[in-house]
Amino acid sequence: MLVETFLRKQLGLKAHTVTKVEETDRFMIVHIERLGRRLLRCGVCRQRCRKVHSIRKPREWRDLSMRKLPLKLRYRPRRVLCPRCGLRVEDFPWADPWARVTTALSNAVARLARELSWQGTARQYGLNWKSVATIVKRAVAYGLAHRVRPPVHVIGIDEVSRRKGQVYLTVVYDLERRVLLWVGDDRTEEAVKPFFTREMGARRCHTLRVICMDMWAAYANLVKEHAPQAQILFDRFHIVKHLNDAVEEVRRSEMRRLSQKEKVPFKRSRWLLLKNPWNLSDDQKERLSTLVQWNMPIVRAYYLKEAFQLFWFYRQPKRASDHLEKWMRSAMRSRLEPFKKFVRMLRGHLEGILSWTKSRVSNGAVEGMNNKIKSISHRSFGFRTAENFIAAIYHCCARLPLPVER
Ligand SMILES: [Zn+2]
């Protein structure tokens, strides 16, 4: 088979053909011509057009590589007279109207950009960073317009930081399908509102049953306003994090109080206290028991933390709530200020915490995705603009479809 025939078949050309393949030291240039008098299509509505108005100057599209040399398609586009749209540039079966690369190449680039940084992807394909950014953003725009949108029942709202905790984004996941639904710039109520009003809209908000979030989140009011039927559930992982913060605060203040010599057994004790006891080695268990004998506030903090965790195992709402009440009373008597603070936080959010026994979902289901977002941010040394970072998050986490290759 001639290489021209091979390329024509590969490109799926019907109204066009490959006339010549020319080799330069950097590219293989594939010359494309119109095939006889076959009808061309309108670039806007894809309607077949009878009349060709004029021939424009040659244009080039980067394509995938063949062995070592990248292909370049060269063609003089026709302007056609479309019965619906008037005078338009014809439709190219190998590329989108304004693209300077073929759909096959842009999809290959987009797929690799899900695994590598944009910089790394650019290097792999001999493109510059900007071209990759353009390709990814176009792919995301296409994907958002064409993704499947089944009804959503259980969502998790979380935040991720950009540039070492300087700037925050809000991410919303479908916890049933474990897929990213939406990303918002910032974490304020104002910033999250478009999720309910624009992304979901009144009709889709209607099916929401459970909304999982942090107790500190600013969007509880939004839920009451836009999805009043949904149950707010304060996220288990966030609650445990606040609890662990309380333990850590007690440990630190004790460390400040102790003399140098007394401090020795407490060195590197942080993980000893935060780890689940059944995960400790024998050696660590021994150190923990010494610690426990030595210092009362730390011991109290440790046991309080362990006792709280039983809450997650109750199945009956009444028992769970009794346990929580009892725990909160003992924490208030503990004379540990960080725990009192934690209890006050719980008191203000009790209903959303007790929802756990009924729903038993948490943002832990999508922790992998949060980690993925962190790694996206790291591998690109923190995106400089929110726009690019948001595009990269959608691209990697929202399972968006890529443009169809014709
Ligand atoms: Zn048209």
PDB file of N, CA, C and O in Angstrom, residues 17-44:
ATOM      1  N   THR A  17      -8.377  13.900  -0.278  1.00  0.00           N
ATOM      2  CA  THR A  17      -7.425  12.814  -0.481  1.00  0.00           C
ATOM      3  C   THR A  17      -6.007  13.300  -0.239  1.00  0.00           C
ATOM      4  O   THR A  17      -5.749  14.507  -0.173  1.00  0.00           O
ATOM      5  N   VAL A  18      -5.095  12.346  -0.075  1.00  0.00           N
ATOM      6  CA  VAL A  18      -3.692  12.700   0.132  1.00  0.00           C
ATOM      7  C   VAL A  18      -2.995  12.637  -1.222  1.00  0.00           C
ATOM      8  O   VAL A  18      -3.016  11.605  -1.885  1.00  0.00           O
ATOM      9  N   THR A  19      -2.416  13.751  -1.639  1.00  0.00           N
ATOM     10  CA  THR A  19      -1.784  13.756  -2.964  1.00  0.00           C
ATOM     11  C   THR A  19      -0.300  13.440  -2.906  1.00  0.00           C
ATOM     12  O   THR A  19       0.258  12.852  -3.817  1.00  0.00           O
ATOM     13  N   LYS A  20       0.340  13.821  -1.835  1.00  0.00           N
ATOM     14  CA  LYS A  20       1.794  13.694  -1.798  1.00  0.00           C
ATOM     15  C   LYS A  20       2.260  13.698  -0.354  1.00  0.00           C
ATOM     16  O   LYS A  20       1.657  14.357   0.497  1.00  0.00           O
ATOM     17  N   VAL A  21       3.321  12.956  -0.053  1.00  0.00           N
ATOM     18  CA  VAL A  21       3.928  13.031   1.271  1.00  0.00           C
ATOM     19  C   VAL A  21       5.367  13.466   1.090  1.00  0.00           C
ATOM     20  O   VAL A  21       6.135  12.834   0.370  1.00  0.00           O
ATOM     21  N   GLU A  22       5.698  14.556   1.729  1.00  0.00           N
ATOM     22  CA  GLU A  22       7.008  15.171   1.510  1.00  0.00           C
ATOM     23  C   GLU A  22       7.785  15.091   2.812  1.00  0.00           C
ATOM     24  O   GLU A  22       7.229  15.370   3.875  1.00  0.00           O
ATOM     25  N   GLU A  23       9.040  14.733   2.724  1.00  0.00           N
ATOM     26  CA  GLU A  23       9.825  14.602   3.948  1.00  0.00           C
ATOM     27  C   GLU A  23      10.814  15.747   4.066  1.00  0.00           C
ATOM     28  O   GLU A  23      11.604  15.974   3.155  1.00  0.00           O
ATOM     29  N   THR A  24      10.759  16.476   5.171  1.00  0.00           N
ATOM     30  CA  THR A  24      11.804  17.464   5.434  1.00  0.00           C
ATOM     31  C   THR A  24      12.597  16.927   6.620  1.00  0.00           C
ATOM     32  O   THR A  24      12.300  15.836   7.117  1.00  0.00           O
ATOM     33  N   ASP A  25      13.604  17.668   7.097  1.00  0.00           N
ATOM     34  CA  ASP A  25      14.377  17.095   8.209  1.00  0.00           C
ATOM     35  C   ASP A  25      13.624  17.152   9.536  1.00  0.00           C
ATOM     36  O   ASP A  25      13.982  16.462  10.478  1.00  0.00           O
ATOM     37  N   ARG A  26      12.554  17.962   9.616  1.00  0.00           N
ATOM     38  CA  ARG A  26      11.826  18.019  10.888  1.00  0.00           C
ATOM     39  C   ARG A  26      10.420  17.436  10.837  1.00  0.00           C
ATOM     40  O   ARG A  26       9.875  17.054  11.866  1.00  0.00           O
ATOM     41  N   PHE A  27       9.831  17.419   9.652  1.00  0.00           N
ATOM     42  CA  PHE A  27       8.438  16.975   9.552  1.00  0.00           C
ATOM     43  C   PHE A  27       8.209  16.081   8.345  1.00  0.00           C
ATOM     44  O   PHE A  27       8.991  16.097   7.402  1.00  0.00           O
ATOM     45  N   MET A  28       7.112  15.328   8.400  1.00  0.00           N
ATOM     46  CA  MET A  28       6.564  14.699   7.209  1.00  0.00           C
ATOM     47  C   MET A  28       5.366  15.549   6.830  1.00  0.00           C
ATOM     48  O   MET A  28       4.421  15.666   7.628  1.00  0.00           O
ATOM     49  N   ILE A  29       5.427  16.144   5.661  1.00  0.00           N
ATOM     50  CA  ILE A  29       4.312  17.017   5.277  1.00  0.00           C
ATOM     51  C   ILE A  29       3.358  16.253   4.366  1.00  0.00           C
ATOM     52  O   ILE A  29       3.746  15.736   3.322  1.00  0.00           O
ATOM     53  N   VAL A  30       2.111  16.165   4.842  1.00  0.00           N
ATOM     54  CA  VAL A  30       1.083  15.422   4.116  1.00  0.00           C
ATOM     55  C   VAL A  30       0.226  16.436   3.349  1.00  0.00           C
ATOM     56  O   VAL A  30      -0.465  17.252   3.955  1.00  0.00           O
ATOM     57  N   HIS A  31       0.333  16.384   2.015  1.00  0.00           N
ATOM     58  CA  HIS A  31      -0.439  17.328   1.217  1.00  0.00           C
ATOM     59  C   HIS A  31      -1.835  16.760   0.978  1.00  0.00           C
ATOM     60  O   HIS A  31      -1.970  15.640   0.500  1.00  0.00           O
ATOM     61  N   ILE A  32      -2.830  17.560   1.295  1.00  0.00           N
ATOM     62  CA  ILE A  32      -4.217  17.113   1.145  1.00  0.00           C
ATOM     63  C   ILE A  32      -4.899  17.954   0.075  1.00  0.00           C
ATOM     64  O   ILE A  32      -4.630  19.156  -0.032  1.00  0.00           O
ATOM     65  N   GLU A  33      -5.724  17.304  -0.728  1.00  0.00           N
ATOM     66  CA  GLU A  33      -6.477  18.023  -1.762  1.00  0.00           C
ATOM     67  C   GLU A  33      -7.933  17.562  -1.706  1.00  0.00           C
ATOM     68  O   GLU A  33      -8.242  16.500  -1.185  1.00  0.00           O
ATOM     69  N   ARG A  34      -8.761  18.402  -2.296  1.00  0.00           N
ATOM     70  CA  ARG A  34     -10.151  18.015  -2.410  1.00  0.00           C
ATOM     71  C   ARG A  34     -10.256  16.856  -3.403  1.00  0.00           C
ATOM     72  O   ARG A  34      -9.513  16.819  -4.388  1.00  0.00           O
ATOM     73  N   LEU A  35     -11.136  15.910  -3.143  1.00  0.00           N
ATOM     74  CA  LEU A  35     -11.260  14.745  -4.009  1.00  0.00           C
ATOM     75  C   LEU A  35     -12.332  15.010  -5.072  1.00  0.00           C
ATOM     76  O   LEU A  35     -13.528  15.058  -4.761  1.00  0.00           O
ATOM     77  N   GLY A  36     -11.878  15.219  -6.289  1.00  0.00           N
ATOM     78  CA  GLY A  36     -12.805  15.451  -7.405  1.00  0.00           C
ATOM     79  C   GLY A  36     -13.770  16.578  -7.102  1.00  0.00           C
ATOM     80  O   GLY A  36     -13.355  17.655  -6.681  1.00  0.00           O
ATOM     81  N   ARG A  37     -15.046  16.267  -7.285  1.00  0.00           N
ATOM     82  CA  ARG A  37     -16.051  17.299  -7.005  1.00  0.00           C
ATOM     83  C   ARG A  37     -16.968  16.863  -5.857  1.00  0.00           C
ATOM     84  O   ARG A  37     -18.132  17.267  -5.780  1.00  0.00           O
ATOM     85  N   ARG A  38     -16.417  16.023  -4.990  1.00  0.00           N
ATOM     86  CA  ARG A  38     -17.215  15.599  -3.827  1.00  0.00           C
ATOM     87  C   ARG A  38     -17.694  16.811  -3.027  1.00  0.00           C
ATOM     88  O   ARG A  38     -16.975  17.799  -2.904  1.00  0.00           O
ATOM     89  N   LEU A  39     -18.862  16.673  -2.438  1.00  0.00           N
ATOM     90  CA  LEU A  39     -19.428  17.802  -1.703  1.00  0.00           C
ATOM     91  C   LEU A  39     -18.691  18.019  -0.383  1.00  0.00           C
ATOM     92  O   LEU A  39     -18.376  17.074   0.345  1.00  0.00           O
ATOM     93  N   LEU A  40     -18.448  19.275  -0.098  1.00  0.00           N
ATOM     94  CA  LEU A  40     -17.821  19.629   1.173  1.00  0.00           C
ATOM     95  C   LEU A  40     -18.918  20.040   2.142  1.00  0.00           C
ATOM     96  O   LEU A  40     -20.036  20.339   1.753  1.00  0.00           O
ATOM     97  N   ARG A  41     -18.529  20.072   3.436  1.00  0.00           N
ATOM     98  CA  ARG A  41     -19.529  20.427   4.449  1.00  0.00           C
ATOM     99  C   ARG A  41     -19.236  21.794   5.040  1.00  0.00           C
ATOM    100  O   ARG A  41     -18.084  22.240   5.054  1.00  0.00           O
ATOM    101  N   CYS A  42     -20.277  22.390   5.565  1.00  0.00           N
ATOM    102  CA  CYS A  42     -20.137  23.694   6.217  1.00  0.00           C
ATOM    103  C   CYS A  42     -19.423  23.517   7.562  1.00  0.00           C
ATOM    104  O   CYS A  42     -19.733  22.594   8.314  1.00  0.00           O
ATOM    105  N   GLY A  43     -18.470  24.408   7.866  1.00  0.00           N
ATOM    106  CA  GLY A  43     -17.700  24.295   9.096  1.00  0.00           C
ATOM    107  C   GLY A  43     -18.503  24.632  10.345  1.00  0.00           C
ATOM    108  O   GLY A  43     -18.081  24.338  11.453  1.00  0.00           O
ATOM    109  N   VAL A  44     -19.669  25.238  10.174  1.00  0.00           N
ATOM    110  CA  VAL A  44     -20.474  25.612  11.335  1.00  0.00           C
ATOM    111  C   VAL A  44     -21.541  24.556  11.620  1.00  0.00           C
ATOM    112  O   VAL A  44     -21.619  24.030  12.721  1.00  0.00           O
TER     113      VAL A  44
END
